[in-house]
Amino acid sequence: MKVISCSKPGKLEYRDVPEPVCLPGYSIIKIRRIGICGTDIHAFGGTQPYFTYPRVLGHELAAEFVMGDAPRLHRGDLVTIIPYHHCGSCIACRSGHTNCCQQMQVIGVHADGGMAELLAVPSHLLLPGAGLAPDRLALVEPFAIAAHGVRRAAISPGEDVLVVGAGPIGLAVMEMAVIAGAQVIAMDVNDYRLAWAKKITGVKAALHAQDEYLDEQLKDLTNGDMPAVVIDATGHLNAINNAFRWMSHAGRYVLVGLQRENITFSHPEFHKREGTLLSSRNATRQDFDLVLENIRTGRIMPEKYITRYLHFNDVANEFPSLTTDANIVKAMISLD
């Protein structure tokens, strides 16, 4: 079968490899869709933490069940996956935090992923598609990332929430925060993405991060309080460091975006606010179930994020253009 391997930063190549063998506890799936996310872009660019080369990318997947011991699934059934292999025995797993397992192996990051015609996955990580189309199923995972970040923030209805970064994860965070009852403010440096935020997420305001009067605007929008919750979805060092100052007293700051360098902030300013700093990594089955339910009921329509399609056979040539076009919201690879 054919796979697409990122052999080194900036290099994707097609390889022919043997089809996977179906071992006990595993299932074989036939890939139908692969969503491209920031992790894939950063891995291609050589800036992704936890990453080694060569690697087959791809963890936002929709597929057909082929064979295996997954219960209640039959050949041809559409599925998506929870792409996080966890050990089940470390302190995180024992306490239900399988998303941050000490031995975490994320498909497409630590282990080869779904840019392949067929993929073997642990059967317990498969989620039945329940009638949803492949485009929707492939985007369950990024929305689960967002749902987990919002759950970490412990938002109360009516709270002001600032989401910094209007990429696919940031937009999904905005939608999940609105569902949680927040009054959401979007922030980005890209006017096109801010327009998308206003169009599809239900935010009450969208601010340009380089606006001269940004702090005053945030105060006006929050009745002088500043946001009770700040969520970073950029992974950009300067953006992360700057956003500490926008958190209200007794506020929470949740880092969904990932930065490989050290972050810095004023301890006195953070201390006097009695601020809470949280990271948010991956997602749990609870988050996936919540997203699937919201898609089924029509509260989330993830397919509206897709602004570009690529065919599997064209990915190696076209992928570099994804890294330079800031107006792409979500690119989707099709194997149909």
PDB file of C-alpha atoms in Angstrom, residues 51-332:
ATOM      1  CA  PHE A  51       8.649  14.689  16.985  1.00  0.00           C
ATOM      2  CA  THR A  52      11.172  12.469  15.216  1.00  0.00           C
ATOM      3  CA  TYR A  53      11.715  11.716  11.507  1.00  0.00           C
ATOM      4  CA  PRO A  54      10.768   9.919   9.355  1.00  0.00           C
ATOM      5  CA  ARG A  55       7.091   9.906  10.270  1.00  0.00           C
ATOM      6  CA  VAL A  56       3.772   9.294   8.538  1.00  0.00           C
ATOM      7  CA  LEU A  57       1.620  12.265   9.552  1.00  0.00           C
ATOM      8  CA  GLY A  58      -2.137  12.446  10.035  1.00  0.00           C
ATOM      9  CA  HIS A  59      -4.362  12.040  13.095  1.00  0.00           C
ATOM     10  CA  GLU A  60      -7.630  13.786  12.135  1.00  0.00           C
ATOM     11  CA  LEU A  61      -9.210  10.813  10.420  1.00  0.00           C
ATOM     12  CA  ALA A  62     -12.377   9.430   8.917  1.00  0.00           C
ATOM     13  CA  ALA A  63     -12.223   5.836   7.739  1.00  0.00           C
ATOM     14  CA  GLU A  64     -14.098   2.666   6.892  1.00  0.00           C
ATOM     15  CA  PHE A  65     -13.865  -0.323   9.199  1.00  0.00           C
ATOM     16  CA  VAL A  66     -12.253  -3.251   7.355  1.00  0.00           C
ATOM     17  CA  MET A  67     -11.639  -5.959   9.967  1.00  0.00           C
ATOM     18  CA  GLY A  68     -10.779  -6.471  13.602  1.00  0.00           C
ATOM     19  CA  ASP A  69     -12.272  -7.117  17.025  1.00  0.00           C
ATOM     20  CA  ALA A  70     -13.938  -3.745  17.600  1.00  0.00           C
ATOM     21  CA  PRO A  71     -17.427  -4.514  18.965  1.00  0.00           C
ATOM     22  CA  ARG A  72     -20.553  -3.549  16.999  1.00  0.00           C
ATOM     23  CA  LEU A  73     -18.604  -2.563  13.876  1.00  0.00           C
ATOM     24  CA  HIS A  74     -18.991  -4.204  10.492  1.00  0.00           C
ATOM     25  CA  ARG A  75     -17.018  -3.962   7.270  1.00  0.00           C
ATOM     26  CA  GLY A  76     -17.746  -0.641   5.552  1.00  0.00           C
ATOM     27  CA  ASP A  77     -18.952   1.181   8.681  1.00  0.00           C
ATOM     28  CA  LEU A  78     -17.629   4.724   8.920  1.00  0.00           C
ATOM     29  CA  VAL A  79     -15.530   5.534  11.983  1.00  0.00           C
ATOM     30  CA  THR A  80     -13.274   8.149  13.450  1.00  0.00           C
ATOM     31  CA  ILE A  81     -10.524   7.522  15.980  1.00  0.00           C
ATOM     32  CA  ILE A  82      -9.172   8.765  19.267  1.00  0.00           C
ATOM     33  CA  PRO A  83      -5.537   9.059  18.130  1.00  0.00           C
ATOM     34  CA  TYR A  84      -3.942   8.876  21.584  1.00  0.00           C
ATOM     35  CA  HIS A  85      -2.394   5.562  22.620  1.00  0.00           C
ATOM     36  CA  HIS A  86      -2.234   5.513  26.437  1.00  0.00           C
ATOM     37  CA  CYS A  87      -0.723   2.932  28.759  1.00  0.00           C
ATOM     38  CA  GLY A  88      -3.648   2.591  31.177  1.00  0.00           C
ATOM     39  CA  SER A  89      -1.426   2.137  34.223  1.00  0.00           C
ATOM     40  CA  CYS A  90       0.495   5.381  34.912  1.00  0.00           C
ATOM     41  CA  ILE A  91      -0.706   7.935  37.469  1.00  0.00           C
ATOM     42  CA  ALA A  92      -2.437  10.008  34.783  1.00  0.00           C
ATOM     43  CA  CYS A  93      -4.292   7.041  33.298  1.00  0.00           C
ATOM     44  CA  ARG A  94      -5.265   5.684  36.723  1.00  0.00           C
ATOM     45  CA  SER A  95      -6.917   9.019  37.528  1.00  0.00           C
ATOM     46  CA  GLY A  96      -8.780   9.178  34.211  1.00  0.00           C
ATOM     47  CA  HIS A  97      -6.411  11.638  32.531  1.00  0.00           C
ATOM     48  CA  THR A  98      -5.592   9.386  29.602  1.00  0.00           C
ATOM     49  CA  ASN A  99      -4.967  12.499  27.490  1.00  0.00           C
ATOM     50  CA  CYS A 100      -1.654  13.138  29.286  1.00  0.00           C
ATOM     51  CA  CYS A 101      -0.421   9.589  29.806  1.00  0.00           C
ATOM     52  CA  GLN A 102       3.241   9.383  30.793  1.00  0.00           C
ATOM     53  CA  GLN A 103       3.826   6.991  27.885  1.00  0.00           C
ATOM     54  CA  MET A 104       1.642   8.904  25.401  1.00  0.00           C
ATOM     55  CA  GLN A 105       1.923   7.838  21.769  1.00  0.00           C
ATOM     56  CA  VAL A 106      -0.080  10.104  19.475  1.00  0.00           C
ATOM     57  CA  ILE A 107      -0.819   8.677  16.035  1.00  0.00           C
ATOM     58  CA  GLY A 108       0.941  10.842  13.466  1.00  0.00           C
ATOM     59  CA  VAL A 109       3.317  12.351  16.038  1.00  0.00           C
ATOM     60  CA  HIS A 110       5.008   9.653  18.121  1.00  0.00           C
ATOM     61  CA  ALA A 111       3.794   6.796  15.907  1.00  0.00           C
ATOM     62  CA  ASP A 112       2.984   6.609  12.209  1.00  0.00           C
ATOM     63  CA  GLY A 113      -0.384   8.099  11.350  1.00  0.00           C
ATOM     64  CA  GLY A 114      -3.150   8.170   8.817  1.00  0.00           C
ATOM     65  CA  MET A 115      -1.562   9.491   5.612  1.00  0.00           C
ATOM     66  CA  ALA A 116      -1.909   5.949   4.375  1.00  0.00           C
ATOM     67  CA  GLU A 117      -4.376   3.801   2.498  1.00  0.00           C
ATOM     68  CA  LEU A 118      -4.806   1.441   5.466  1.00  0.00           C
ATOM     69  CA  LEU A 119      -4.024   1.831   9.162  1.00  0.00           C
ATOM     70  CA  ALA A 120      -3.978  -0.554  12.125  1.00  0.00           C
ATOM     71  CA  VAL A 121      -5.320   1.024  15.338  1.00  0.00           C
ATOM     72  CA  PRO A 122      -6.217  -0.311  18.775  1.00  0.00           C
ATOM     73  CA  SER A 123      -9.849  -1.345  18.556  1.00  0.00           C
ATOM     74  CA  HIS A 124     -10.830   0.532  21.712  1.00  0.00           C
ATOM     75  CA  LEU A 125      -9.821   3.824  20.073  1.00  0.00           C
ATOM     76  CA  LEU A 126     -12.421   3.531  17.285  1.00  0.00           C
ATOM     77  CA  LEU A 127     -15.591   5.615  17.472  1.00  0.00           C
ATOM     78  CA  PRO A 128     -18.605   4.631  15.324  1.00  0.00           C
ATOM     79  CA  GLY A 129     -19.598   7.287  12.817  1.00  0.00           C
ATOM     80  CA  ALA A 130     -23.329   7.026  13.612  1.00  0.00           C
ATOM     81  CA  GLY A 131     -24.387   8.226  10.180  1.00  0.00           C
ATOM     82  CA  LEU A 132     -22.065  11.231   9.972  1.00  0.00           C
ATOM     83  CA  ALA A 133     -20.318  12.058   6.696  1.00  0.00           C
ATOM     84  CA  PRO A 134     -16.535  11.599   6.353  1.00  0.00           C
ATOM     85  CA  ASP A 135     -15.816  15.355   6.299  1.00  0.00           C
ATOM     86  CA  ARG A 136     -17.521  15.699   9.679  1.00  0.00           C
ATOM     87  CA  LEU A 137     -15.915  12.632  11.209  1.00  0.00           C
ATOM     88  CA  ALA A 138     -12.412  13.737  10.252  1.00  0.00           C
ATOM     89  CA  LEU A 139     -12.874  16.940  12.262  1.00  0.00           C
ATOM     90  CA  VAL A 140     -14.164  15.413  15.485  1.00  0.00           C
ATOM     91  CA  GLU A 141     -10.640  15.301  16.951  1.00  0.00           C
ATOM     92  CA  PRO A 142      -9.807  19.037  16.689  1.00  0.00           C
ATOM     93  CA  PHE A 143     -13.176  19.878  18.215  1.00  0.00           C
ATOM     94  CA  ALA A 144     -12.429  17.411  21.018  1.00  0.00           C
ATOM     95  CA  ILE A 145      -9.154  19.298  21.630  1.00  0.00           C
ATOM     96  CA  ALA A 146     -11.227  22.468  21.916  1.00  0.00           C
ATOM     97  CA  ALA A 147     -13.825  20.828  24.151  1.00  0.00           C
ATOM     98  CA  HIS A 148     -11.098  19.656  26.512  1.00  0.00           C
ATOM     99  CA  GLY A 149      -9.559  23.137  26.734  1.00  0.00           C
ATOM    100  CA  VAL A 150     -12.934  24.670  27.482  1.00  0.00           C
ATOM    101  CA  ARG A 151     -13.603  22.020  30.129  1.00  0.00           C
ATOM    102  CA  ARG A 152     -10.241  22.812  31.720  1.00  0.00           C
ATOM    103  CA  ALA A 153     -11.267  26.466  31.871  1.00  0.00           C
ATOM    104  CA  ALA A 154     -14.356  25.584  33.967  1.00  0.00           C
ATOM    105  CA  ILE A 155     -16.383  28.349  32.344  1.00  0.00           C
ATOM    106  CA  SER A 156     -19.490  29.593  34.111  1.00  0.00           C
ATOM    107  CA  PRO A 157     -22.379  30.833  31.939  1.00  0.00           C
ATOM    108  CA  GLY A 158     -22.036  34.545  31.220  1.00  0.00           C
ATOM    109  CA  GLU A 159     -18.291  34.756  31.813  1.00  0.00           C
ATOM    110  CA  ASP A 160     -16.153  36.786  29.439  1.00  0.00           C
ATOM    111  CA  VAL A 161     -13.690  34.514  27.613  1.00  0.00           C
ATOM    112  CA  LEU A 162     -10.893  35.767  25.370  1.00  0.00           C
ATOM    113  CA  VAL A 163      -9.653  33.273  22.781  1.00  0.00           C
ATOM    114  CA  VAL A 164      -6.326  34.282  21.252  1.00  0.00           C
ATOM    115  CA  GLY A 165      -5.811  32.711  17.848  1.00  0.00           C
ATOM    116  CA  ALA A 166      -8.479  32.141  15.188  1.00  0.00           C
ATOM    117  CA  GLY A 167      -6.996  29.122  13.454  1.00  0.00           C
ATOM    118  CA  PRO A 168      -8.997  25.888  13.292  1.00  0.00           C
ATOM    119  CA  ILE A 169      -8.403  25.002  16.954  1.00  0.00           C
ATOM    120  CA  GLY A 170      -9.077  28.567  18.097  1.00  0.00           C
ATOM    121  CA  LEU A 171     -12.311  28.730  16.095  1.00  0.00           C
ATOM    122  CA  ALA A 172     -13.388  25.403  17.584  1.00  0.00           C
ATOM    123  CA  VAL A 173     -12.531  26.680  21.085  1.00  0.00           C
ATOM    124  CA  MET A 174     -14.724  29.701  20.427  1.00  0.00           C
ATOM    125  CA  GLU A 175     -17.635  27.502  19.389  1.00  0.00           C
ATOM    126  CA  MET A 176     -17.267  25.187  22.380  1.00  0.00           C
ATOM    127  CA  ALA A 177     -16.980  28.173  24.750  1.00  0.00           C
ATOM    128  CA  VAL A 178     -20.173  29.662  23.306  1.00  0.00           C
ATOM    129  CA  ILE A 179     -21.897  26.310  23.862  1.00  0.00           C
ATOM    130  CA  ALA A 180     -20.644  26.449  27.481  1.00  0.00           C
ATOM    131  CA  GLY A 181     -22.418  29.797  27.871  1.00  0.00           C
ATOM    132  CA  ALA A 182     -19.464  32.183  27.580  1.00  0.00           C
ATOM    133  CA  GLN A 183     -19.407  35.669  26.128  1.00  0.00           C
ATOM    134  CA  VAL A 184     -16.538  35.080  23.726  1.00  0.00           C
ATOM    135  CA  ILE A 185     -14.059  37.620  22.376  1.00  0.00           C
ATOM    136  CA  ALA A 186     -11.883  36.520  19.448  1.00  0.00           C
ATOM    137  CA  MET A 187      -8.374  37.870  18.856  1.00  0.00           C
ATOM    138  CA  ASP A 188      -5.954  37.357  15.977  1.00  0.00           C
ATOM    139  CA  VAL A 189      -3.559  39.243  13.709  1.00  0.00           C
ATOM    140  CA  ASN A 190      -5.310  38.041  10.546  1.00  0.00           C
ATOM    141  CA  ASP A 191      -8.395  40.003   9.475  1.00  0.00           C
ATOM    142  CA  TYR A 192      -9.578  37.136   7.275  1.00  0.00           C
ATOM    143  CA  ARG A 193      -9.601  34.726  10.220  1.00  0.00           C
ATOM    144  CA  LEU A 194     -11.304  37.305  12.442  1.00  0.00           C
ATOM    145  CA  ALA A 195     -14.031  37.622   9.823  1.00  0.00           C
ATOM    146  CA  TRP A 196     -14.444  33.838   9.930  1.00  0.00           C
ATOM    147  CA  ALA A 197     -14.722  33.972  13.708  1.00  0.00           C
ATOM    148  CA  LYS A 198     -17.547  36.497  13.514  1.00  0.00           C
ATOM    149  CA  LYS A 199     -19.247  34.568  10.722  1.00  0.00           C
ATOM    150  CA  ILE A 200     -19.343  31.057  12.147  1.00  0.00           C
ATOM    151  CA  THR A 201     -18.607  30.916  15.881  1.00  0.00           C
ATOM    152  CA  GLY A 202     -21.054  33.218  17.646  1.00  0.00           C
ATOM    153  CA  VAL A 203     -18.423  35.471  19.258  1.00  0.00           C
ATOM    154  CA  LYS A 204     -19.588  38.819  20.560  1.00  0.00           C
ATOM    155  CA  ALA A 205     -16.487  40.683  19.328  1.00  0.00           C
ATOM    156  CA  ALA A 206     -13.392  40.153  17.199  1.00  0.00           C
ATOM    157  CA  LEU A 207     -10.260  42.197  17.932  1.00  0.00           C
ATOM    158  CA  HIS A 208      -7.041  42.656  15.988  1.00  0.00           C
ATOM    159  CA  ALA A 209      -4.114  41.785  18.259  1.00  0.00           C
ATOM    160  CA  GLN A 210      -2.060  44.743  17.005  1.00  0.00           C
ATOM    161  CA  ASP A 211      -4.761  47.354  17.518  1.00  0.00           C
ATOM    162  CA  GLU A 212      -3.413  50.450  19.271  1.00  0.00           C
ATOM    163  CA  TYR A 213      -6.340  50.535  21.695  1.00  0.00           C
ATOM    164  CA  LEU A 214      -6.592  46.808  22.369  1.00  0.00           C
ATOM    165  CA  ASP A 215      -6.489  47.001  26.169  1.00  0.00           C
ATOM    166  CA  GLU A 216      -9.143  49.704  26.231  1.00  0.00           C
ATOM    167  CA  GLN A 217     -11.372  47.633  23.937  1.00  0.00           C
ATOM    168  CA  LEU A 218     -11.073  44.611  26.224  1.00  0.00           C
ATOM    169  CA  LYS A 219     -11.970  46.731  29.236  1.00  0.00           C
ATOM    170  CA  ASP A 220     -15.007  48.167  27.458  1.00  0.00           C
ATOM    171  CA  LEU A 221     -16.204  44.718  26.366  1.00  0.00           C
ATOM    172  CA  THR A 222     -15.899  43.321  29.906  1.00  0.00           C
ATOM    173  CA  ASN A 223     -17.274  46.310  31.865  1.00  0.00           C
ATOM    174  CA  GLY A 224     -13.774  47.101  33.122  1.00  0.00           C
ATOM    175  CA  ASP A 225     -13.143  43.608  34.516  1.00  0.00           C
ATOM    176  CA  MET A 226     -10.974  42.112  31.732  1.00  0.00           C
ATOM    177  CA  PRO A 227     -11.667  38.514  30.646  1.00  0.00           C
ATOM    178  CA  ALA A 228     -12.273  35.963  33.398  1.00  0.00           C
ATOM    179  CA  VAL A 229     -10.753  33.335  31.117  1.00  0.00           C
ATOM    180  CA  VAL A 230      -8.003  33.703  28.523  1.00  0.00           C
ATOM    181  CA  ILE A 231      -7.347  30.754  26.201  1.00  0.00           C
ATOM    182  CA  ASP A 232      -4.316  30.692  23.939  1.00  0.00           C
ATOM    183  CA  ALA A 233      -4.756  28.772  20.697  1.00  0.00           C
ATOM    184  CA  THR A 234      -1.761  30.226  18.873  1.00  0.00           C
ATOM    185  CA  GLY A 235       1.250  28.379  20.256  1.00  0.00           C
ATOM    186  CA  HIS A 236       3.150  31.590  19.455  1.00  0.00           C
ATOM    187  CA  LEU A 237       5.629  32.642  22.129  1.00  0.00           C
ATOM    188  CA  ASN A 238       4.966  36.388  22.036  1.00  0.00           C
ATOM    189  CA  ALA A 239       1.219  35.876  21.940  1.00  0.00           C
ATOM    190  CA  ILE A 240       1.356  33.562  24.946  1.00  0.00           C
ATOM    191  CA  ASN A 241       3.510  35.935  26.969  1.00  0.00           C
ATOM    192  CA  ASN A 242       1.463  39.015  26.080  1.00  0.00           C
ATOM    193  CA  ALA A 243      -1.879  37.470  26.994  1.00  0.00           C
ATOM    194  CA  PHE A 244      -1.062  37.192  30.705  1.00  0.00           C
ATOM    195  CA  ARG A 245      -1.857  40.880  31.048  1.00  0.00           C
ATOM    196  CA  TRP A 246      -5.417  40.464  29.774  1.00  0.00           C
ATOM    197  CA  MET A 247      -6.531  38.053  32.481  1.00  0.00           C
ATOM    198  CA  SER A 248      -8.877  39.443  35.130  1.00  0.00           C
ATOM    199  CA  HIS A 249      -8.258  39.242  38.847  1.00  0.00           C
ATOM    200  CA  ALA A 250      -9.091  35.696  39.978  1.00  0.00           C
ATOM    201  CA  GLY A 251      -8.931  34.701  36.307  1.00  0.00           C
ATOM    202  CA  ARG A 252      -7.777  31.574  34.524  1.00  0.00           C
ATOM    203  CA  TYR A 253      -5.334  31.261  31.643  1.00  0.00           C
ATOM    204  CA  VAL A 254      -5.465  28.048  29.603  1.00  0.00           C
ATOM    205  CA  LEU A 255      -2.695  27.130  27.153  1.00  0.00           C
ATOM    206  CA  VAL A 256      -4.115  24.992  24.366  1.00  0.00           C
ATOM    207  CA  GLY A 257      -1.436  26.039  21.876  1.00  0.00           C
ATOM    208  CA  LEU A 258       2.003  24.484  22.343  1.00  0.00           C
ATOM    209  CA  GLN A 259       5.300  26.374  22.363  1.00  0.00           C
ATOM    210  CA  ARG A 260       8.686  24.667  22.607  1.00  0.00           C
ATOM    211  CA  GLU A 261      10.465  27.630  24.245  1.00  0.00           C
ATOM    212  CA  ASN A 262      10.193  28.972  27.808  1.00  0.00           C
ATOM    213  CA  ILE A 263       7.287  31.301  28.544  1.00  0.00           C
ATOM    214  CA  THR A 264       7.840  34.346  30.770  1.00  0.00           C
ATOM    215  CA  PHE A 265       5.524  36.615  32.725  1.00  0.00           C
ATOM    216  CA  SER A 266       5.557  39.059  35.628  1.00  0.00           C
ATOM    217  CA  HIS A 267       5.142  37.108  38.843  1.00  0.00           C
ATOM    218  CA  PRO A 268       3.896  40.151  40.820  1.00  0.00           C
ATOM    219  CA  GLU A 269       1.189  40.857  38.225  1.00  0.00           C
ATOM    220  CA  PHE A 270       0.163  37.199  38.110  1.00  0.00           C
ATOM    221  CA  HIS A 271       0.328  36.852  41.884  1.00  0.00           C
ATOM    222  CA  LYS A 272      -1.788  39.896  42.708  1.00  0.00           C
ATOM    223  CA  ARG A 273      -4.505  38.531  40.437  1.00  0.00           C
ATOM    224  CA  GLU A 274      -4.269  35.113  42.130  1.00  0.00           C
ATOM    225  CA  GLY A 275      -4.257  33.833  38.581  1.00  0.00           C
ATOM    226  CA  THR A 276      -4.578  30.201  37.598  1.00  0.00           C
ATOM    227  CA  LEU A 277      -2.387  28.875  34.789  1.00  0.00           C
ATOM    228  CA  LEU A 278      -3.485  25.657  33.092  1.00  0.00           C
ATOM    229  CA  SER A 279      -2.266  23.606  30.180  1.00  0.00           C
ATOM    230  CA  SER A 280      -4.637  21.547  28.038  1.00  0.00           C
ATOM    231  CA  ARG A 281      -3.302  18.523  26.189  1.00  0.00           C
ATOM    232  CA  ASN A 282      -5.182  16.313  23.742  1.00  0.00           C
ATOM    233  CA  ALA A 283      -8.658  15.155  24.817  1.00  0.00           C
ATOM    234  CA  THR A 284     -10.474  12.297  26.537  1.00  0.00           C
ATOM    235  CA  ARG A 285     -13.298  10.053  25.371  1.00  0.00           C
ATOM    236  CA  GLN A 286     -15.663  12.310  27.317  1.00  0.00           C
ATOM    237  CA  ASP A 287     -14.652  15.210  25.056  1.00  0.00           C
ATOM    238  CA  PHE A 288     -15.058  13.122  21.885  1.00  0.00           C
ATOM    239  CA  ASP A 289     -18.511  11.998  22.993  1.00  0.00           C
ATOM    240  CA  LEU A 290     -19.546  15.594  23.686  1.00  0.00           C
ATOM    241  CA  VAL A 291     -18.402  16.729  20.246  1.00  0.00           C
ATOM    242  CA  LEU A 292     -20.133  13.849  18.461  1.00  0.00           C
ATOM    243  CA  GLU A 293     -23.384  14.661  20.257  1.00  0.00           C
ATOM    244  CA  ASN A 294     -23.145  18.339  19.311  1.00  0.00           C
ATOM    245  CA  ILE A 295     -22.500  17.419  15.671  1.00  0.00           C
ATOM    246  CA  ARG A 296     -25.463  15.033  15.637  1.00  0.00           C
ATOM    247  CA  THR A 297     -27.762  17.725  17.032  1.00  0.00           C
ATOM    248  CA  GLY A 298     -26.504  20.360  14.611  1.00  0.00           C
ATOM    249  CA  ARG A 299     -24.919  22.687  17.180  1.00  0.00           C
ATOM    250  CA  ILE A 300     -21.546  22.100  15.501  1.00  0.00           C
ATOM    251  CA  MET A 301     -21.076  21.844  11.741  1.00  0.00           C
ATOM    252  CA  PRO A 302     -17.326  21.225  11.358  1.00  0.00           C
ATOM    253  CA  GLU A 303     -17.435  20.855   7.579  1.00  0.00           C
ATOM    254  CA  LYS A 304     -17.941  24.626   7.246  1.00  0.00           C
ATOM    255  CA  TYR A 305     -14.292  25.054   8.310  1.00  0.00           C
ATOM    256  CA  ILE A 306     -12.988  23.266   5.192  1.00  0.00           C
ATOM    257  CA  THR A 307     -11.623  25.791   2.708  1.00  0.00           C
ATOM    258  CA  ARG A 308      -9.376  23.550   0.612  1.00  0.00           C
ATOM    259  CA  TYR A 309      -9.374  19.936  -0.564  1.00  0.00           C
ATOM    260  CA  LEU A 310      -6.367  17.944  -1.703  1.00  0.00           C
ATOM    261  CA  HIS A 311      -6.332  14.478  -3.181  1.00  0.00           C
ATOM    262  CA  PHE A 312      -4.008  11.954  -1.552  1.00  0.00           C
ATOM    263  CA  ASN A 313      -2.033  11.602  -4.788  1.00  0.00           C
ATOM    264  CA  ASP A 314      -1.265  15.344  -4.886  1.00  0.00           C
ATOM    265  CA  VAL A 315      -0.294  15.931  -1.251  1.00  0.00           C
ATOM    266  CA  ALA A 316       3.495  15.773  -1.632  1.00  0.00           C
ATOM    267  CA  ASN A 317       3.428  18.503  -4.280  1.00  0.00           C
ATOM    268  CA  GLU A 318       0.732  20.708  -2.789  1.00  0.00           C
ATOM    269  CA  PHE A 319       1.482  20.464   0.940  1.00  0.00           C
ATOM    270  CA  PRO A 320       4.169  23.217   0.972  1.00  0.00           C
ATOM    271  CA  SER A 321       1.572  25.755  -0.167  1.00  0.00           C
ATOM    272  CA  LEU A 322      -0.465  25.042   2.979  1.00  0.00           C
ATOM    273  CA  THR A 323       2.356  26.395   5.126  1.00  0.00           C
ATOM    274  CA  THR A 324       2.360  29.819   3.448  1.00  0.00           C
ATOM    275  CA  ASP A 325      -1.347  30.541   2.911  1.00  0.00           C
ATOM    276  CA  ALA A 326      -2.620  32.155   6.117  1.00  0.00           C
ATOM    277  CA  ASN A 327      -6.159  32.311   4.712  1.00  0.00           C
ATOM    278  CA  ILE A 328      -6.646  28.549   4.671  1.00  0.00           C
ATOM    279  CA  VAL A 329      -8.876  27.678   7.604  1.00  0.00           C
ATOM    280  CA  LYS A 330      -8.870  23.877   7.234  1.00  0.00           C
ATOM    281  CA  ALA A 331      -7.389  21.727   4.486  1.00  0.00           C
ATOM    282  CA  MET A 332      -8.767  18.232   3.953  1.00  0.00           C
TER     283      MET A 332
END
